[in-house]
CSV table of C-alpha atoms and ligand atoms in Angstrom, one decimal:
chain,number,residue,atom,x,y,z
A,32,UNK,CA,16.3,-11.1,11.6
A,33,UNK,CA,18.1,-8.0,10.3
A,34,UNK,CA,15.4,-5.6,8.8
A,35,UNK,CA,16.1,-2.4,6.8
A,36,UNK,CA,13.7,-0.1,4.9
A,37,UNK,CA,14.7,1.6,2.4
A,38,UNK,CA,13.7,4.1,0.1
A,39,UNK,CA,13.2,3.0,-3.4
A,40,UNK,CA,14.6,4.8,-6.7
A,41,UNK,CA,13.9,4.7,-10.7
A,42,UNK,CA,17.3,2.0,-10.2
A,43,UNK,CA,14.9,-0.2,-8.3
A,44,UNK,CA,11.7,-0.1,-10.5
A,45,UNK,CA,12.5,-3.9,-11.5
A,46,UNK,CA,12.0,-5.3,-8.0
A,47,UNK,CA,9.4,-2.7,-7.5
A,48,UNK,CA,7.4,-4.6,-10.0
A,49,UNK,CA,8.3,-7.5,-9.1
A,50,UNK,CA,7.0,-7.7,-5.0
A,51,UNK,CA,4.1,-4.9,-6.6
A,52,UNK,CA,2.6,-8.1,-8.7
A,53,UNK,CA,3.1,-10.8,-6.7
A,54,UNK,CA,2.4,-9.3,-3.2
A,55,UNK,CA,-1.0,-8.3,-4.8
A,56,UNK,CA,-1.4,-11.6,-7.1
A,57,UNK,CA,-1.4,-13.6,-3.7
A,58,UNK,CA,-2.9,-11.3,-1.3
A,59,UNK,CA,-6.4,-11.1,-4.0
A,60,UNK,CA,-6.5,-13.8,-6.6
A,61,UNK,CA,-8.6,-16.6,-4.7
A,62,UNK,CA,-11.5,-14.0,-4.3
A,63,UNK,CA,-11.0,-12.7,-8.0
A,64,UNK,CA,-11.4,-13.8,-11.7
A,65,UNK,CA,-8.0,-14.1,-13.7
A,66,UNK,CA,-8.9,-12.2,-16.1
A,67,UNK,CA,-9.5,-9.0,-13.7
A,68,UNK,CA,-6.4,-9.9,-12.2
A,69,UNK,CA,-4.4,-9.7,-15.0
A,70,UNK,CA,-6.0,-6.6,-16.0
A,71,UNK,CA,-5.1,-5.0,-13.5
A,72,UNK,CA,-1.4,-6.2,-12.6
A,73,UNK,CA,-0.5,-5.3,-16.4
A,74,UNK,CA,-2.5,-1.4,-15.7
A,75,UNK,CA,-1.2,-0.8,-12.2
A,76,UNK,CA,2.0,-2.7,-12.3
A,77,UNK,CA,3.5,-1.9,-16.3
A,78,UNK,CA,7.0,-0.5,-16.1
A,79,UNK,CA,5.9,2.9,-17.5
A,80,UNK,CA,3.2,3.3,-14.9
A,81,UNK,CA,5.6,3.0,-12.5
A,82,UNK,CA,8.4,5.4,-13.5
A,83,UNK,CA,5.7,7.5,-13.7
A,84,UNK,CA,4.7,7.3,-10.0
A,85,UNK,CA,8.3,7.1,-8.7
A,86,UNK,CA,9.0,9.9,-10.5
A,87,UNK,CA,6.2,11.8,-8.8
A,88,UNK,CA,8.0,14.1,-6.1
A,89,UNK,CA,4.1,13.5,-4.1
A,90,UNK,CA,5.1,10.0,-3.5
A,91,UNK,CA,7.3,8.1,-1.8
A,92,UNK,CA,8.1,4.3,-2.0
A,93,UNK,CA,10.0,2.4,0.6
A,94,UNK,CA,11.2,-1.5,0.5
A,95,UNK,CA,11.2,-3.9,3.6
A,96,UNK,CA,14.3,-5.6,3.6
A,97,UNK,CA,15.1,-9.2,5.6
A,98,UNK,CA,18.4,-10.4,5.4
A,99,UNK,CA,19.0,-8.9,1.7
A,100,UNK,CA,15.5,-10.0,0.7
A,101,UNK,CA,12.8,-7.3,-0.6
A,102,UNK,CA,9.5,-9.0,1.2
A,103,UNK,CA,7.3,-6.0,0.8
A,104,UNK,CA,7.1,-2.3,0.3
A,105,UNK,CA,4.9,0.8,1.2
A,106,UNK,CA,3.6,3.9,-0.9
A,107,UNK,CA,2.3,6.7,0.1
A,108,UNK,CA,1.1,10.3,-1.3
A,109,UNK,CA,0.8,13.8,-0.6
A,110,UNK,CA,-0.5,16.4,-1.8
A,111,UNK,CA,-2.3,15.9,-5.4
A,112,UNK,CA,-0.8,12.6,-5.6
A,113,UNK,CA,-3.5,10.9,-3.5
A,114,UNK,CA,-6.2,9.0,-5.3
A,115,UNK,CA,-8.9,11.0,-3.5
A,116,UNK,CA,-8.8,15.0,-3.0
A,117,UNK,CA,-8.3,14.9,0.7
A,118,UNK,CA,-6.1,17.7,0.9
A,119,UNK,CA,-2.9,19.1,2.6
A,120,UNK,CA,-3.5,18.1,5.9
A,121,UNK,CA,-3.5,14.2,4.9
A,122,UNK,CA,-1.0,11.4,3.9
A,123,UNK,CA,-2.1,8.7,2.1
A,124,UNK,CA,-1.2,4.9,2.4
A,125,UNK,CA,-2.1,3.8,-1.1
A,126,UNK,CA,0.2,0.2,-0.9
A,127,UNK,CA,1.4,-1.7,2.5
A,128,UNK,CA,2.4,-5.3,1.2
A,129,UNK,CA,4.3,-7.7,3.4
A,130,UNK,CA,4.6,-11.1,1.3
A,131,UNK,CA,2.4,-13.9,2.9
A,132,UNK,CA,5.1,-16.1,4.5
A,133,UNK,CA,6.9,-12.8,6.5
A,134,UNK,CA,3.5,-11.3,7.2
A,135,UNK,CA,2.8,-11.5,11.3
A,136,UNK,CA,6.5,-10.6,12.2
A,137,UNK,CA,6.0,-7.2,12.9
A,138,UNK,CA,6.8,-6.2,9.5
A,139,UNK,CA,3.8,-4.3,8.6
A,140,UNK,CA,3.7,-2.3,11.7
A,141,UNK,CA,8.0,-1.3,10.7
A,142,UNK,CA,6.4,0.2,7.3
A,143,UNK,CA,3.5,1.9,9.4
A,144,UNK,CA,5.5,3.4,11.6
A,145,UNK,CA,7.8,5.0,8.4
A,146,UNK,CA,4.3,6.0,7.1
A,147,UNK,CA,3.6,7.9,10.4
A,148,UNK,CA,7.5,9.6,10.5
A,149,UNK,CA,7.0,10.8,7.2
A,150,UNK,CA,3.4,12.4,8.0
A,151,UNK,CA,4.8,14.0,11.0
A,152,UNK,CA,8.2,15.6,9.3
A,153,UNK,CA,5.2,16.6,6.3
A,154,UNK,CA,3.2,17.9,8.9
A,155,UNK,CA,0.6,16.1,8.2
A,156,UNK,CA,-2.3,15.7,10.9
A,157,UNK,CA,-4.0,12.5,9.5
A,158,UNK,CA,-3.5,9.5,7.7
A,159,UNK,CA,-6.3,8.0,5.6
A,160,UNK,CA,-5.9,5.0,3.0
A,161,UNK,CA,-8.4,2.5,1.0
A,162,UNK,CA,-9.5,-1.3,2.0
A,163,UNK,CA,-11.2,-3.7,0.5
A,164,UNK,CA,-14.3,-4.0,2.3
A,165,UNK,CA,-13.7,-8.1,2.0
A,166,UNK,CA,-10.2,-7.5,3.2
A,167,UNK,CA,-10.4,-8.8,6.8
A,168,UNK,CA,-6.9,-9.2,7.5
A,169,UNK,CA,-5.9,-5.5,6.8
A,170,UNK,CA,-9.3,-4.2,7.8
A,171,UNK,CA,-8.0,-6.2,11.2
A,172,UNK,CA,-4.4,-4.6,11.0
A,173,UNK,CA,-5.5,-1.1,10.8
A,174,UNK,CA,-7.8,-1.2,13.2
A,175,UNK,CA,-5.2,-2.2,15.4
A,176,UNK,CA,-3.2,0.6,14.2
A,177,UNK,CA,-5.5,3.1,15.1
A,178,UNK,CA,-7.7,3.6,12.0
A,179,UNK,CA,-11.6,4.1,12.1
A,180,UNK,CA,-14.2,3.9,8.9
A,181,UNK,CA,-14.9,6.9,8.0
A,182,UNK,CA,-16.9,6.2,4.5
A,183,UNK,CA,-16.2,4.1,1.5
A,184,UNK,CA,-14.9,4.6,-2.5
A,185,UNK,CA,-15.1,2.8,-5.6
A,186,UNK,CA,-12.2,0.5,-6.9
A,187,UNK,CA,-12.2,-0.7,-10.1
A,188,UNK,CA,-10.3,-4.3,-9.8
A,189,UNK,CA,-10.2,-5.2,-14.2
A,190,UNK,CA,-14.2,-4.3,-15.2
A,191,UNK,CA,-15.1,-5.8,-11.5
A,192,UNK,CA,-16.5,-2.2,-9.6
A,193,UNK,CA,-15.3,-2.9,-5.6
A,194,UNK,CA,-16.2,-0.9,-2.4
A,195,UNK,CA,-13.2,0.2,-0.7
A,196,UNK,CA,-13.5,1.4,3.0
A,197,UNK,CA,-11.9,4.8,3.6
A,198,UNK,CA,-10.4,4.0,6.9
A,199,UNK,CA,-8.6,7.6,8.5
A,200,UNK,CA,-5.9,7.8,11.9
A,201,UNK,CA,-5.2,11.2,13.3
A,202,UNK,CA,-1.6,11.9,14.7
A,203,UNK,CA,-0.9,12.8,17.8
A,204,UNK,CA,1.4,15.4,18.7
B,440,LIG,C1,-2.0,-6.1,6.3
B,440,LIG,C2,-0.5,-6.4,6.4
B,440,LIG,C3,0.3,-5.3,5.8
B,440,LIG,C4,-0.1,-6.5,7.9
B,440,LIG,O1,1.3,-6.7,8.1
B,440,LIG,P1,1.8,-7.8,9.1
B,440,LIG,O2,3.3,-7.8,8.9
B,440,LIG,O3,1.1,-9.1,8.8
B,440,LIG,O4,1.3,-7.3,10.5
B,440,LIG,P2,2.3,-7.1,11.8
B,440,LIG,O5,2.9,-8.4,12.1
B,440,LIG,O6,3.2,-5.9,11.6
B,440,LIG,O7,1.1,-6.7,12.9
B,440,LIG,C5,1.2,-5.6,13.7
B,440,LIG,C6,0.2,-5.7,14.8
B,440,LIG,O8,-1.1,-5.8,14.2
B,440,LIG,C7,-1.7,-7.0,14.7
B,440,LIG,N1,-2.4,-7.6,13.6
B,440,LIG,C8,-2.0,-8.0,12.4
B,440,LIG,N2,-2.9,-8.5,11.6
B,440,LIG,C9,-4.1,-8.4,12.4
B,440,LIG,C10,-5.4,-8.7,12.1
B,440,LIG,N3,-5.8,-9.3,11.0
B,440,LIG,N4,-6.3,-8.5,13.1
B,440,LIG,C11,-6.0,-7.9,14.3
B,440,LIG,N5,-4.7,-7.5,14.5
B,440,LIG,C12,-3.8,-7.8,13.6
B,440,LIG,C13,-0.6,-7.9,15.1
B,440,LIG,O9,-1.0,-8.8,16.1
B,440,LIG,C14,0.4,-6.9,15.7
B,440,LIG,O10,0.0,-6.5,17.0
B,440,LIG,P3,1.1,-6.0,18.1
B,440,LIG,O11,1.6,-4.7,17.6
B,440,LIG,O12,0.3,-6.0,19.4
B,440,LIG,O13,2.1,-7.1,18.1
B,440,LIG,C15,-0.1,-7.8,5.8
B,440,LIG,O14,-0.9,-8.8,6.4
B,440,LIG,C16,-0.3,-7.8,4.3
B,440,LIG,O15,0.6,-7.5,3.5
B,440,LIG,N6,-1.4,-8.3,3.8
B,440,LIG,C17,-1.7,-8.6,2.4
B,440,LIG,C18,-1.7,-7.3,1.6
B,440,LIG,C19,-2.8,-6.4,2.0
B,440,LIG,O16,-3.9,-6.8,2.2
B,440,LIG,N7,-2.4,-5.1,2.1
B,440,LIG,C20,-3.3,-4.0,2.5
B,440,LIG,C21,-4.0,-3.6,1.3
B,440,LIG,S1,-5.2,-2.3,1.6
């Protein structure tokens, strides 16, 4: 399987939104109402939200490409782009999708691994993101990764008020 990863432009937003909603539409909607669900692919994923965030020089996306097909994609922030105040010495992972029939390939780990090269050329020391406190699978993932609990946030999935484990890896070197 020939993988690339690729940095994605305003050019791209289309596809953006397009593996944005339905990465998340099948990773959450059998453990969510569809009315939450819909609320919040139309707030996170509307076209003007995300010019907005691609436009932001804090954040970077990236797509993981197999054999010409976008299967998932990675953001992350610096800086006062982050959803929490963390501060300089973090990045954040807000998004890591992989769509459910390429997940387990190794794909995940290809767009953790960019997530860790771009800390390290930032300078960043440590990488913190968000989970789902019902969100095994990733909770499973980063632990494997290298992550540890460190505390928890709310998430606001439509009017439905989540806890979100803040889950932090320090870099080596
Ligand atoms: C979480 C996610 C990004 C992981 O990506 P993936 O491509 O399935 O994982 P990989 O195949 O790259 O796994 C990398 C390593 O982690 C391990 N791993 C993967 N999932 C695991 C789990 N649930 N528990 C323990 N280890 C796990 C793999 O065995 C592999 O180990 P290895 O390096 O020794 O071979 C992917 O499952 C996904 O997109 N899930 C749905 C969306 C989601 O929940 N995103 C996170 C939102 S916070």
């Amino acid at each position: 399987m020939a993988i690339e990863i690729k940095r994605c432009t305003l050019e791209d937003i289309k596809t953006l939104q397009k593996v944005g909603r339905e990465t998340f539409y099948e990773s959450f909607k059998d453990q969510n109402s569809p009315e939450n669900m819909k609320a919040y692919l139309e707030k996170a994923f509307n076209l003007e939200q995300l010019e907005k965030e691609l436009a932001n020089k804090h954040s970077q996306f990236y797509f993981v490409i197999v054999d010409k097909e976008v299967v998932g994609y990675l953001k992350v922030n610096v800086d006062d782009a982050q959803t929490e105040k963390m501060g300089k010495e973090y990045l954040e992972i807000e998004r890591i999708y992989i769509r459910q029939t390429f997940q387990k390939y190794g794909l995940g780990k290809c767009l953790f691994n960019k997530a860790v090269e771009i800390a390290k050329a930032l300078n960043k020391k440590k990488i913190w993101l968000g989970v789902w406190e019902k969100n095994e699978n990733a909770i499973g993932f980063y632990e494997k990764m290298g992550f540890v609990k460190t505390g928890s946030h709310v998430f606001y999935l439509g009017d439905e008020e989540q806890t979100d484990y803040i889950m932090v890896k320090t870099l080596e070197g």
